[in-house]
Short mmCIF file of C-alpha atoms in Angstrom, two decimals:
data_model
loop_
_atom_site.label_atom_id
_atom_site.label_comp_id
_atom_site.label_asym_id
_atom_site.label_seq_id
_atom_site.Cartn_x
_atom_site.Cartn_y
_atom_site.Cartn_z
CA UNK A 21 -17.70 40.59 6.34
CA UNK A 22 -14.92 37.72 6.61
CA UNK A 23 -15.47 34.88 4.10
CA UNK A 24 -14.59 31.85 6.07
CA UNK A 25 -15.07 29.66 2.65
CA UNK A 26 -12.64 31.58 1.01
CA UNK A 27 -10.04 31.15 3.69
CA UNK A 28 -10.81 27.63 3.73
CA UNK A 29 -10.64 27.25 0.02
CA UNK A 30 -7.29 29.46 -0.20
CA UNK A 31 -5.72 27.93 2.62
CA UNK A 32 -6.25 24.26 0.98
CA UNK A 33 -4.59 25.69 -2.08
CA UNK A 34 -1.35 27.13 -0.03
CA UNK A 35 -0.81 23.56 1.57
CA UNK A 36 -0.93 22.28 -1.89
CA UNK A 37 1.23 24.48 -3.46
CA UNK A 38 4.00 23.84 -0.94
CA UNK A 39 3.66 20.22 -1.40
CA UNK A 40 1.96 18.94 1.38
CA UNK A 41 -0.85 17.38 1.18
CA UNK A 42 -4.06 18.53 2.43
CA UNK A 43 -5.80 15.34 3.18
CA UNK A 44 -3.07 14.45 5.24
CA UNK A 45 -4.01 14.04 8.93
CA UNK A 46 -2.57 16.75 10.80
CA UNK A 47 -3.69 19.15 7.83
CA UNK A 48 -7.07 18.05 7.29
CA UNK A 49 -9.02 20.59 9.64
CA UNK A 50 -6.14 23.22 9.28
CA UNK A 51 -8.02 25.08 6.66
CA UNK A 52 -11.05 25.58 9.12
CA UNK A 53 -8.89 26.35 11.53
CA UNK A 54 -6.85 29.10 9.85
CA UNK A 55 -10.51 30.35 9.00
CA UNK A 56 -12.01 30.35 12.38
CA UNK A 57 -8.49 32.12 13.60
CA UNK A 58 -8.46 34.99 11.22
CA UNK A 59 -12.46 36.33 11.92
CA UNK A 60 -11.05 36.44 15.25
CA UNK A 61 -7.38 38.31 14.22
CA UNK A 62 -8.86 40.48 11.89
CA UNK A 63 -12.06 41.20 13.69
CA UNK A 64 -11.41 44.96 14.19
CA UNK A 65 -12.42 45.54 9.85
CA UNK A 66 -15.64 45.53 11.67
CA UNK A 67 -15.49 47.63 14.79
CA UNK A 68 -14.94 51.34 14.88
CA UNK A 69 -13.24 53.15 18.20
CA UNK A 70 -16.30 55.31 18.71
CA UNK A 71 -18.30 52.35 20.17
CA UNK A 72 -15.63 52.50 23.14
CA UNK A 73 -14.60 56.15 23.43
CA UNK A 74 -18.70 57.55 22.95
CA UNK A 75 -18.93 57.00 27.29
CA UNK A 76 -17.22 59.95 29.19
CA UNK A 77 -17.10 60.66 32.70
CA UNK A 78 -16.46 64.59 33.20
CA UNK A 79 -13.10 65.63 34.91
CA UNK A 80 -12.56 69.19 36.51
CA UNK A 81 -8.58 68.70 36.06
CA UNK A 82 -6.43 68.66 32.99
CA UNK A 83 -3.30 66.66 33.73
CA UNK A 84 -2.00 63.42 32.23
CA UNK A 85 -3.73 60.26 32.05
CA UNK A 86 -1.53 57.66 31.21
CA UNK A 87 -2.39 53.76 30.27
CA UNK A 88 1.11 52.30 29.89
CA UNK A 89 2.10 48.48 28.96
CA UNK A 90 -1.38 47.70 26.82
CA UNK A 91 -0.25 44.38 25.06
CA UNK A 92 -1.11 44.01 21.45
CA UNK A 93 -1.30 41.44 18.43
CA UNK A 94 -1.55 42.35 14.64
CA UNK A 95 -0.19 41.10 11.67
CA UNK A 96 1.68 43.24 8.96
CA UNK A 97 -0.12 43.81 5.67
CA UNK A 98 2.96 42.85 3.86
CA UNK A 99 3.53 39.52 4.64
CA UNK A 100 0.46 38.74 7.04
CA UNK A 101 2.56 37.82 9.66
CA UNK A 102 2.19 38.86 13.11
CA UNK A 103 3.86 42.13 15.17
CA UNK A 104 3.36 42.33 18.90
CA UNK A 105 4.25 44.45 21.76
CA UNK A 106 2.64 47.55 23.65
CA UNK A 107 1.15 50.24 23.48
CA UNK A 108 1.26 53.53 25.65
CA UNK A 109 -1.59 56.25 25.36
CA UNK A 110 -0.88 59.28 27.31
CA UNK A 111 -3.82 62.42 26.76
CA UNK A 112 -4.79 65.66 28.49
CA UNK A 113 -8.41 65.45 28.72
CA UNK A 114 -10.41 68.04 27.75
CA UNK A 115 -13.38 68.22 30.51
CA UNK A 116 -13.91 64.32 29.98
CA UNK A 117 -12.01 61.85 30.15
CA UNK A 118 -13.21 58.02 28.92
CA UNK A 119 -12.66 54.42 30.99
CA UNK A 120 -9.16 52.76 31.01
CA UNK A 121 -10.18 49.55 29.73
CA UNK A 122 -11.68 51.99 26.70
CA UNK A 123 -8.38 52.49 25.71
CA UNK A 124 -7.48 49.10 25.64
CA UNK A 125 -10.83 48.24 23.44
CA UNK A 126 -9.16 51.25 21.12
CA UNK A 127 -5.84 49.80 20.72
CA UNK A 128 -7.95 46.45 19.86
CA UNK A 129 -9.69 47.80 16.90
CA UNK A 130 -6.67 49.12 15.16
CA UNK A 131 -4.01 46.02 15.73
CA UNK A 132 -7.31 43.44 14.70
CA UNK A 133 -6.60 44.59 10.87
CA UNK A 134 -3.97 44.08 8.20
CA UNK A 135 -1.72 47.09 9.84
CA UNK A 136 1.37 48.95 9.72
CA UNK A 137 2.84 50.29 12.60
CA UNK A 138 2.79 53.75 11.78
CA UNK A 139 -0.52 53.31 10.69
CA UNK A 140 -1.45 51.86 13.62
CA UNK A 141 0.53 54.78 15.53
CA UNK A 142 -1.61 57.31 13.94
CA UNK A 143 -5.22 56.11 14.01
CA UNK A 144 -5.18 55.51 17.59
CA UNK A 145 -4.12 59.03 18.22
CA UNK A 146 -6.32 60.15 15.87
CA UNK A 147 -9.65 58.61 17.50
CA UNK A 148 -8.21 59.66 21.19
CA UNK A 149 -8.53 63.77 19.63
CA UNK A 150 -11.45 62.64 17.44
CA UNK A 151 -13.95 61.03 19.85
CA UNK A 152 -12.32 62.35 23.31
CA UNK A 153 -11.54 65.93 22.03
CA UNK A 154 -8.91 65.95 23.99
CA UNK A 155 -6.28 68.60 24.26
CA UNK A 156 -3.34 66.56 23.25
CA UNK A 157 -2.58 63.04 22.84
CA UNK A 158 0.91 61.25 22.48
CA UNK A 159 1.06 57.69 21.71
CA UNK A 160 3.92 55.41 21.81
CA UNK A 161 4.58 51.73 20.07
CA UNK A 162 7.23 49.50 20.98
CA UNK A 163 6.59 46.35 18.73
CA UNK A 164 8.95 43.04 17.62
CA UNK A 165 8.32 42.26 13.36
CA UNK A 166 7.87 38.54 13.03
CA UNK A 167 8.54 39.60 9.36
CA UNK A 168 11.93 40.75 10.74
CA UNK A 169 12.52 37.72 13.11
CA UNK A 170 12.09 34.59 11.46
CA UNK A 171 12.21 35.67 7.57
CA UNK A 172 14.22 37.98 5.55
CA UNK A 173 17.46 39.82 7.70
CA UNK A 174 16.56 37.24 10.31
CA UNK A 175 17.05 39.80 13.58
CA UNK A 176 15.05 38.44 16.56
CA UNK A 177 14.72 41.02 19.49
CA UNK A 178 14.50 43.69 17.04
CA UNK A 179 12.09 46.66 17.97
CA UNK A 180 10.50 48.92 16.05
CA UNK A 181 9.45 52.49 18.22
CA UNK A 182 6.76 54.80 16.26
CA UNK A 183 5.58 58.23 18.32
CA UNK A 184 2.52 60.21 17.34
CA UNK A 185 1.81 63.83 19.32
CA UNK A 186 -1.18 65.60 18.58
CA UNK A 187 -2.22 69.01 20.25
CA UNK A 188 -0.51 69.95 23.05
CA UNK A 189 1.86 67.12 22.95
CA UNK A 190 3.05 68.63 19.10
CA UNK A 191 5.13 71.59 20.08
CA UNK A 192 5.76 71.10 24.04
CA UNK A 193 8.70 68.83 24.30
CA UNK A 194 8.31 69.13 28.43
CA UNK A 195 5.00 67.23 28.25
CA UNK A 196 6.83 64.76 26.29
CA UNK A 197 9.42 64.20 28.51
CA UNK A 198 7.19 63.51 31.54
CA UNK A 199 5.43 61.11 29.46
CA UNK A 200 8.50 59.23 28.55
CA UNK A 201 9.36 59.36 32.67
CA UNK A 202 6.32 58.39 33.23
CA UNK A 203 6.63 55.18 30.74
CA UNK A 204 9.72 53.88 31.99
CA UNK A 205 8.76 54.12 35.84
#
């Protein structure tokens, strides 16, 4: 469970200790706000993908299903800034196959945490085999670091690109090319 008191108390204590001051008009509510703002960022800490992948709709065929361009926003456990960008879930269903907007809800529950890309990467392929049993999954991430951008190197329009394959996307480099065709239409 978030602690919105503890935000609010820690976030009163970071204006402070950069020298502003937190009584100051345009900081005043900030602290509430930051509060309110991360039980909505970091919602997915209490959400598991099984809630959206547990309805199936049964499938005679076995080709690709692709959901390309799914928009995401999480913020990097190592400096809680933000990453963005999008996601691409390609599977080979496995007699079922689960809503669109499923996958979506998926991609939700992983980015609304402290995350890592790869991490991120990985545990939505993961719950795709997991919960779908599908035959294969490959998922792509094409994401811009604000922790890249705007501190440290300083390198805005920097991507970062993380692939996972599971199943019959592992060993079958074809499938993976058609995928990656099928990205970039």
């Amino acid at each position: 469970m978030i602690d919105e008191n503890k935000i609010k108390t820690a976030v009163r204590m970071i204006i402070e200790a950069i020298g502003e001051d937190p009584e100051r008009e345009g900081l005043q509510e900030t602290p509430d706000r930051i509060a309110r703002m991360y039980s909505e960022i970091f919602s997915g800490l209490k959400q598991t993908p099984e809630v959206h992948l547990k309805k199936t709709f049964s499938v005679e065929s076995n080709n690709i299903v692709l959901e390309k361009n799914i928009q995401f926003y999480s913020m990097c456990e190592h400096h809680l800034v933000p990453f963005y960008g999008r996601v691409h879930i390609a599977y080979i269903p496995n007699k079922k196959v689960v809503g669109l907007s499923k996958l979506a809800r998926t991609v939700e529950v992983f980015a609304k945490r402290p995350q890592l890309q790869e991490r991120l990467t990985a545990e939505i392929s993961n719950a795709i085999m997991q919960h779908l049993d599908a035959r294969g999954v490959m998922v792509v991430v094409e994401a811009e670091h604000m922790c890249m951008t705007m501190r440290g190197i300083k390198k805005p329009g920097s991507k970062t690109v993380t692939v996972v394959t599971r199943g019959d996307f592992e060993e079958n480099y074809s499938l993976r090319d058609e995928v990656y065709k099928m990205i970039n239409l």
